[in-house]
Short mmCIF file of C-alpha atoms and ligand atoms in Angstrom, two decimals:
data_model
loop_
_atom_site.label_atom_id
_atom_site.label_comp_id
_atom_site.label_asym_id
_atom_site.label_seq_id
_atom_site.Cartn_x
_atom_site.Cartn_y
_atom_site.Cartn_z
CA MET A 790 128.72 129.88 98.46
CA THR A 791 127.52 131.23 101.70
CA PRO A 792 123.81 130.33 102.21
CA PRO A 793 121.40 133.69 102.33
CA THR A 794 120.37 135.03 105.11
CA LEU A 795 116.60 134.56 105.48
CA PRO A 796 114.20 136.73 107.16
CA PRO A 797 112.65 135.41 110.43
CA LEU A 798 109.43 132.82 109.72
CA SER A 799 107.60 135.35 111.97
CA GLU A 800 108.45 138.28 109.48
CA VAL A 801 107.64 136.06 106.55
CA ILE A 802 104.15 135.25 108.15
CA ALA A 803 103.36 138.82 108.94
CA ARG A 804 104.39 140.09 105.37
CA HIS A 805 102.11 137.75 103.59
CA GLU A 806 99.51 138.02 106.19
CA LEU A 807 99.51 134.34 106.43
CA THR A 808 97.21 134.16 109.49
CA ALA A 809 96.30 130.58 109.69
CA ARG A 810 92.97 129.12 107.83
CA ARG A 811 91.50 126.23 109.63
CA SER A 812 89.71 125.39 106.22
CA LEU A 813 93.21 124.64 105.00
CA GLY A 814 94.72 122.71 107.94
CA GLN A 815 96.87 125.28 108.81
CA HIS A 816 99.30 124.66 111.75
CA PHE A 817 102.67 126.07 111.05
CA LEU A 818 105.96 124.70 112.63
CA LEU A 819 108.36 127.62 113.52
CA ASP A 820 111.05 125.75 115.74
CA PRO A 821 114.23 125.24 113.46
CA GLY A 822 115.31 122.38 115.74
CA LEU A 823 112.21 120.47 115.48
CA LEU A 824 112.15 121.05 111.69
CA ALA A 825 115.63 119.46 111.60
CA ARG A 826 114.67 116.48 113.60
CA ILE A 827 111.60 116.04 110.94
CA VAL A 828 114.09 116.47 107.86
CA ARG A 829 116.60 113.89 109.80
CA ALA A 830 113.60 111.30 109.87
CA ALA A 831 113.46 111.23 106.25
CA GLY A 832 116.74 109.70 106.14
CA ALA A 833 119.92 110.20 103.54
CA LEU A 834 118.33 113.04 101.05
CA GLU A 835 121.61 113.33 98.95
CA GLY A 836 120.69 113.12 95.30
CA ARG A 837 117.05 112.68 96.35
CA HIS A 838 114.15 114.96 94.55
CA VAL A 839 111.74 115.72 97.44
CA ILE A 840 108.25 116.94 97.30
CA GLU A 841 106.90 118.72 99.96
CA ILE A 842 103.04 119.34 100.24
CA GLY A 843 101.93 122.56 101.90
CA PRO A 844 105.04 124.25 102.63
CA GLY A 845 103.11 127.17 104.37
CA PRO A 846 105.45 130.00 105.43
CA GLY A 847 108.59 127.58 104.62
CA GLY A 848 109.67 126.25 107.81
CA LEU A 849 109.93 122.75 106.88
CA THR A 850 111.07 124.12 103.19
CA ARG A 851 114.16 125.75 104.64
CA ALA A 852 115.12 122.53 106.92
CA LEU A 853 114.91 120.40 103.37
CA LEU A 854 117.07 122.92 101.61
CA GLU A 855 119.64 122.88 104.39
CA SER A 856 120.04 118.76 103.23
CA SER A 857 121.81 117.46 100.55
CA ALA A 858 118.57 116.85 98.45
CA ALA A 859 119.23 117.52 94.78
CA SER A 860 115.81 119.84 94.56
CA VAL A 861 112.93 120.34 96.70
CA SER A 862 109.36 120.83 94.85
CA VAL A 863 106.70 122.42 97.10
CA VAL A 864 103.07 122.18 96.01
CA GLU A 865 100.74 124.94 98.04
CA ILE A 866 97.12 125.93 97.24
CA ASP A 867 96.93 128.85 99.40
CA ARG A 868 98.21 131.83 97.19
CA ARG A 869 99.71 133.92 100.05
CA ALA A 870 102.01 131.08 100.98
CA VAL A 871 102.69 130.39 97.28
CA ALA A 872 104.18 134.36 97.14
CA ALA A 873 105.96 133.60 100.34
CA MET A 874 107.75 130.66 98.54
CA GLN A 875 108.35 132.55 95.41
CA GLU A 876 110.40 134.85 97.72
CA LEU A 877 112.11 132.19 99.10
CA ALA A 878 112.96 130.51 95.93
CA ALA A 879 114.44 134.10 94.50
CA LEU A 880 116.99 133.71 97.72
CA ALA A 881 117.52 130.00 97.61
CA GLY A 882 118.35 129.56 93.89
CA PRO A 883 117.34 126.88 91.50
CA ARG A 884 116.93 123.83 93.93
CA LEU A 885 113.50 124.92 95.07
CA HIS A 886 110.53 124.58 92.45
CA VAL A 887 107.14 126.23 93.39
CA ILE A 888 103.89 124.64 92.33
CA ALA A 889 100.87 126.68 92.80
CA GLY A 890 97.85 123.89 93.03
CA ASP A 891 95.90 121.22 94.81
CA ALA A 892 97.78 118.39 95.99
CA LEU A 893 94.82 116.16 95.48
CA ARG A 894 94.33 116.84 91.95
CA LEU A 895 98.42 116.58 90.81
CA ASP A 896 100.28 113.65 89.69
CA LEU A 897 103.56 114.12 91.90
CA PRO A 898 105.56 111.42 90.31
CA ALA A 899 105.29 113.73 87.04
CA LEU A 900 106.98 116.66 88.95
CA VAL A 901 110.34 115.30 89.51
CA PRO A 902 112.45 112.33 88.40
CA PRO A 903 113.31 109.46 90.54
CA PRO A 904 114.59 108.89 93.42
CA ARG A 905 111.87 110.95 94.60
CA GLN A 906 110.59 111.42 98.39
CA ILE A 907 107.75 113.21 99.82
CA VAL A 908 108.31 114.92 103.20
CA ALA A 909 105.41 116.89 104.37
CA ASN A 910 103.76 118.42 107.48
CA LEU A 911 100.22 117.42 105.90
CA PRO A 912 96.95 119.33 106.06
CA TYR A 913 94.95 117.31 108.36
CA ASN A 914 91.53 117.46 106.93
CA VAL A 915 93.02 116.00 103.23
CA ALA A 916 95.93 113.91 104.50
CA THR A 917 94.19 110.31 104.44
CA PRO A 918 92.78 110.94 100.63
CA LEU A 919 96.51 112.06 99.79
CA LEU A 920 98.01 109.00 101.52
CA ILE A 921 95.79 106.78 99.75
CA ALA A 922 96.58 108.39 96.54
CA TRP A 923 100.21 107.95 97.07
CA LEU A 924 99.88 104.54 98.48
CA ARG A 925 98.17 103.50 95.18
CA GLN A 926 101.42 104.33 93.24
CA ALA A 927 103.87 103.55 96.32
CA ALA A 928 106.52 102.40 93.57
CA ALA A 929 106.92 105.71 92.56
CA PHE A 930 108.39 107.02 95.88
CA GLU A 931 111.47 105.98 97.61
CA ARG A 932 110.20 107.16 101.19
CA MET A 933 107.50 109.19 102.58
CA THR A 934 107.92 110.95 105.69
CA LEU A 935 104.57 112.66 106.82
CA MET A 936 102.96 114.34 109.67
CA PHE A 937 99.59 113.26 110.53
CA GLN A 938 97.29 113.81 113.55
CA GLN A 939 98.26 111.25 116.25
CA GLU A 940 95.18 109.11 115.63
CA VAL A 941 95.68 108.75 112.19
CA ALA A 942 99.65 108.02 112.77
CA GLU A 943 98.56 105.25 115.15
CA ARG A 944 96.06 103.62 112.57
CA LEU A 945 98.85 103.54 109.97
CA ALA A 946 101.22 101.80 112.27
CA ALA A 947 98.68 99.45 114.36
CA ALA A 948 98.80 95.68 114.53
CA PRO A 949 96.06 93.11 114.26
CA ASP A 950 93.59 92.84 117.30
CA SER A 951 94.13 96.58 118.21
CA GLU A 952 91.54 99.38 118.39
CA ALA A 953 93.30 101.35 116.05
CA TYR A 954 93.78 98.66 113.26
CA GLY A 955 91.56 99.08 110.43
CA ARG A 956 91.49 99.78 106.41
CA LEU A 957 94.36 102.49 106.57
CA SER A 958 96.62 99.98 108.59
CA VAL A 959 96.04 97.34 105.98
CA LEU A 960 96.69 99.61 103.01
CA ALA A 961 99.62 101.42 104.43
CA GLN A 962 101.21 97.84 105.87
CA TRP A 963 100.51 95.95 102.60
CA THR A 964 102.58 98.59 100.49
CA CYS A 965 105.27 100.05 102.82
CA ALA A 966 107.12 99.37 105.97
CA VAL A 967 105.43 101.72 108.48
CA ALA A 968 107.35 103.41 111.75
CA LEU A 969 106.15 106.24 113.95
CA GLU A 970 109.18 108.34 114.34
CA LEU A 971 108.04 110.97 116.38
CA ARG A 972 105.34 112.45 118.58
CA LEU A 973 104.53 116.55 118.86
CA PRO A 974 102.24 118.05 121.24
CA PRO A 975 99.86 120.61 119.90
CA SER A 976 101.89 123.33 121.64
CA ALA A 977 104.76 122.56 118.74
CA PHE A 978 102.25 124.24 116.41
CA THR A 979 101.35 128.01 115.41
CA PRO A 980 98.18 127.98 116.25
CA PRO A 981 97.87 124.70 118.15
CA PRO A 982 95.66 122.25 116.72
CA LYS A 983 93.29 120.44 119.39
CA VAL A 984 95.03 117.23 118.89
CA PHE A 985 98.69 115.50 119.07
CA SER A 986 100.73 114.76 116.16
CA ALA A 987 102.89 112.17 114.83
CA VAL A 988 105.49 111.82 112.21
CA VAL A 989 105.29 108.48 110.45
CA SER A 990 107.80 107.01 107.95
CA LEU A 991 106.45 104.97 104.89
CA LEU A 992 108.99 102.80 102.86
CA PRO A 993 107.57 101.45 99.96
CA HIS A 994 108.17 97.63 99.59
CA ALA A 995 110.18 96.53 96.68
CA ALA A 996 107.45 94.45 95.25
CA GLN A 997 104.07 96.51 94.89
CA PRO A 998 100.50 95.85 93.56
CA GLU A 999 98.94 96.64 90.25
CA PRO A 1000 96.46 99.09 90.23
CA ALA A 1001 93.74 96.46 89.61
CA LEU A 1002 94.92 94.49 92.92
CA PHE A 1003 95.16 97.74 95.15
CA ALA A 1004 91.69 98.54 93.91
CA THR A 1005 90.37 95.13 94.81
CA MET A 1006 92.12 95.51 98.28
CA GLU A 1007 90.35 98.82 98.92
CA ARG A 1008 87.10 97.26 97.96
CA LEU A 1009 87.93 94.24 100.39
CA THR A 1010 88.94 96.23 103.36
CA ALA A 1011 86.12 98.89 102.83
CA ALA A 1012 83.79 95.57 103.23
CA ALA A 1013 85.42 93.67 106.04
CA PHE A 1014 86.10 97.22 107.99
CA GLY A 1015 82.72 98.89 107.21
CA GLN A 1016 81.09 96.62 109.90
CA ARG A 1017 83.92 95.54 112.23
CA ARG A 1018 82.10 94.35 114.91
CA LYS A 1019 80.30 91.93 112.65
CA MET A 1020 81.74 88.33 111.74
CA LEU A 1021 83.81 88.41 108.71
CA ARG A 1022 80.76 86.19 106.76
CA ALA A 1023 78.21 88.98 107.56
CA ALA A 1024 80.54 91.76 106.68
CA LEU A 1025 81.56 90.88 103.26
CA ARG A 1026 78.38 89.60 102.55
CA GLY A 1027 77.23 93.64 102.74
CA GLY A 1028 79.98 94.47 100.36
CA LEU A 1029 80.74 91.83 97.81
CA GLY A 1030 77.66 89.74 97.82
CA ALA A 1031 76.55 86.59 99.75
CA GLU A 1032 77.77 84.13 97.33
CA PRO A 1033 81.40 85.89 96.32
CA ALA A 1034 81.76 86.25 100.10
CA ALA A 1035 81.35 82.85 100.92
CA ARG A 1036 83.11 81.65 98.00
CA LEU A 1037 86.07 83.97 98.89
CA LEU A 1038 86.48 82.52 102.57
CA ALA A 1039 86.11 78.94 101.58
CA ALA A 1040 88.86 79.31 98.77
CA THR A 1041 91.06 81.08 101.35
CA GLY A 1042 90.54 79.02 104.28
CA ILE A 1043 89.71 81.73 106.38
CA ASP A 1044 87.19 81.15 109.39
CA PRO A 1045 83.74 83.06 108.51
CA THR A 1046 83.01 83.79 112.30
CA ARG A 1047 86.41 85.90 112.59
CA ARG A 1048 86.21 89.65 112.83
CA ALA A 1049 87.94 91.89 110.54
CA GLU A 1050 90.46 93.26 112.77
CA THR A 1051 91.82 89.83 113.55
CA LEU A 1052 93.15 89.36 110.27
CA SER A 1053 96.92 89.93 109.40
CA VAL A 1054 97.83 91.78 106.30
CA ALA A 1055 99.18 88.61 104.88
CA GLU A 1056 95.61 87.07 105.16
CA PHE A 1057 94.19 90.29 103.59
CA ASP A 1058 96.55 89.85 100.61
CA ARG A 1059 95.46 86.21 100.18
CA MET A 1060 91.98 87.46 100.04
CA ALA A 1061 92.74 90.32 97.75
CA ARG A 1062 94.50 88.36 95.11
CA GLU A 1063 92.01 85.35 95.44
CA LEU A 1064 89.18 87.98 94.60
CA ALA A 1065 91.00 89.71 91.88
CA GLY A 1066 91.66 86.30 90.40
CA TYR A 1067 95.62 86.58 90.87
CA ALA A 1068 97.76 83.52 90.99
CA ALA A 1069 99.86 83.78 94.34
CA GLY A 1070 103.13 85.45 94.15
CA THR A 1071 102.10 87.88 91.13
CA CYS A 1072 101.71 91.47 91.52
CA ILE A 1073 104.29 93.38 90.78
CA SER A 1074 105.60 96.61 89.54
CA PRO A 1075 109.29 97.06 90.53
CA ARG A 1076 110.34 100.37 91.74
N1 SAM B 482 104.72 123.16 106.11
C1 SAM B 482 104.40 123.90 106.88
C2 SAM B 482 104.69 123.92 108.17
O1 SAM B 482 105.27 123.12 108.65
O2 SAM B 482 104.87 124.75 109.14
C3 SAM B 482 102.78 124.21 106.86
C4 SAM B 482 102.01 122.69 107.16
S1 SAM B 482 100.19 123.18 107.36
C5 SAM B 482 99.84 121.54 108.42
C6 SAM B 482 99.37 122.60 106.04
C7 SAM B 482 99.60 123.42 104.51
O3 SAM B 482 99.38 122.59 103.62
C8 SAM B 482 99.42 124.83 104.79
O4 SAM B 482 100.39 125.48 104.05
C9 SAM B 482 98.11 124.90 103.68
O5 SAM B 482 97.82 126.06 102.95
C10 SAM B 482 98.63 123.66 102.58
N2 SAM B 482 97.16 122.77 102.06
C11 SAM B 482 96.30 122.60 102.60
N3 SAM B 482 95.43 121.83 101.40
C12 SAM B 482 96.38 121.81 100.57
C13 SAM B 482 95.84 121.01 99.26
N4 SAM B 482 94.83 120.48 98.94
N5 SAM B 482 96.94 121.21 98.40
C14 SAM B 482 98.11 121.78 98.63
N6 SAM B 482 98.61 122.21 99.98
C15 SAM B 482 97.43 122.45 100.46
#
């Protein structure tokens, strides 16, 4: 069947009065070549159920519908954009599902069966809490291909001993293989944001921590990086209490005078398991 002719995105924006709202992190991508590159960064989509957060006027949604994804489910909080999406669904047919709501409050895995992927140009004001929520249940997703502001993207991919390495790097790399896929200047967006942006792919590891271990890692990294200039001994004392912190460092053989930013993800893993009372090598919820 010939695909339907869709109206230009500029017309959709005008008709639905989709003037960008900063409070909703609205910076739209309209260049089809660029949108196709983001979809390519997601890899093979055949047979996959794709969830897109924040479709806005639907540029990325259209590019996703051009792929061989089994379905595309869009979650949008702005009623103007929801109306635009419903119009697109009427033209695009049953592969497109429109969900009106706040992605922060939704259980994404309940929306579609596996294999699931998330592909999104995220609203930057809620990108980090959204990502952490998805990392908590990373086993539910085959892959996430996400646009962040560049500074956040660099933190996700950062190596130990670098300025950008921190809590987000550990949580992301502990659960996923992280790669920076492409960088975009502000001029790629309408309206342009103040900062550069970057697409990151996150490929969940085959073995994932159980929820209790993930919660322990969140507590540990919050304590360790909460005072990143301090030695671990002092930083962990603040977050965990003096005695548990000393016991943890002794049991894992980690030098208490080191700083959090020098610890590898494997060392954080060792500490989280010790703190949670796990035997080495347990976790694990297979996908
Ligand atoms: N995907 C579109 C594009 O690339 O042109 C728009 C991306 S724009 C950066 C972010 C989108 O997320 C906006 O459409 C905004 O309304 C939506 N949004 C913001 N907060 C949201 C939330 N909590 N839940 C769902 N969508 C949200």
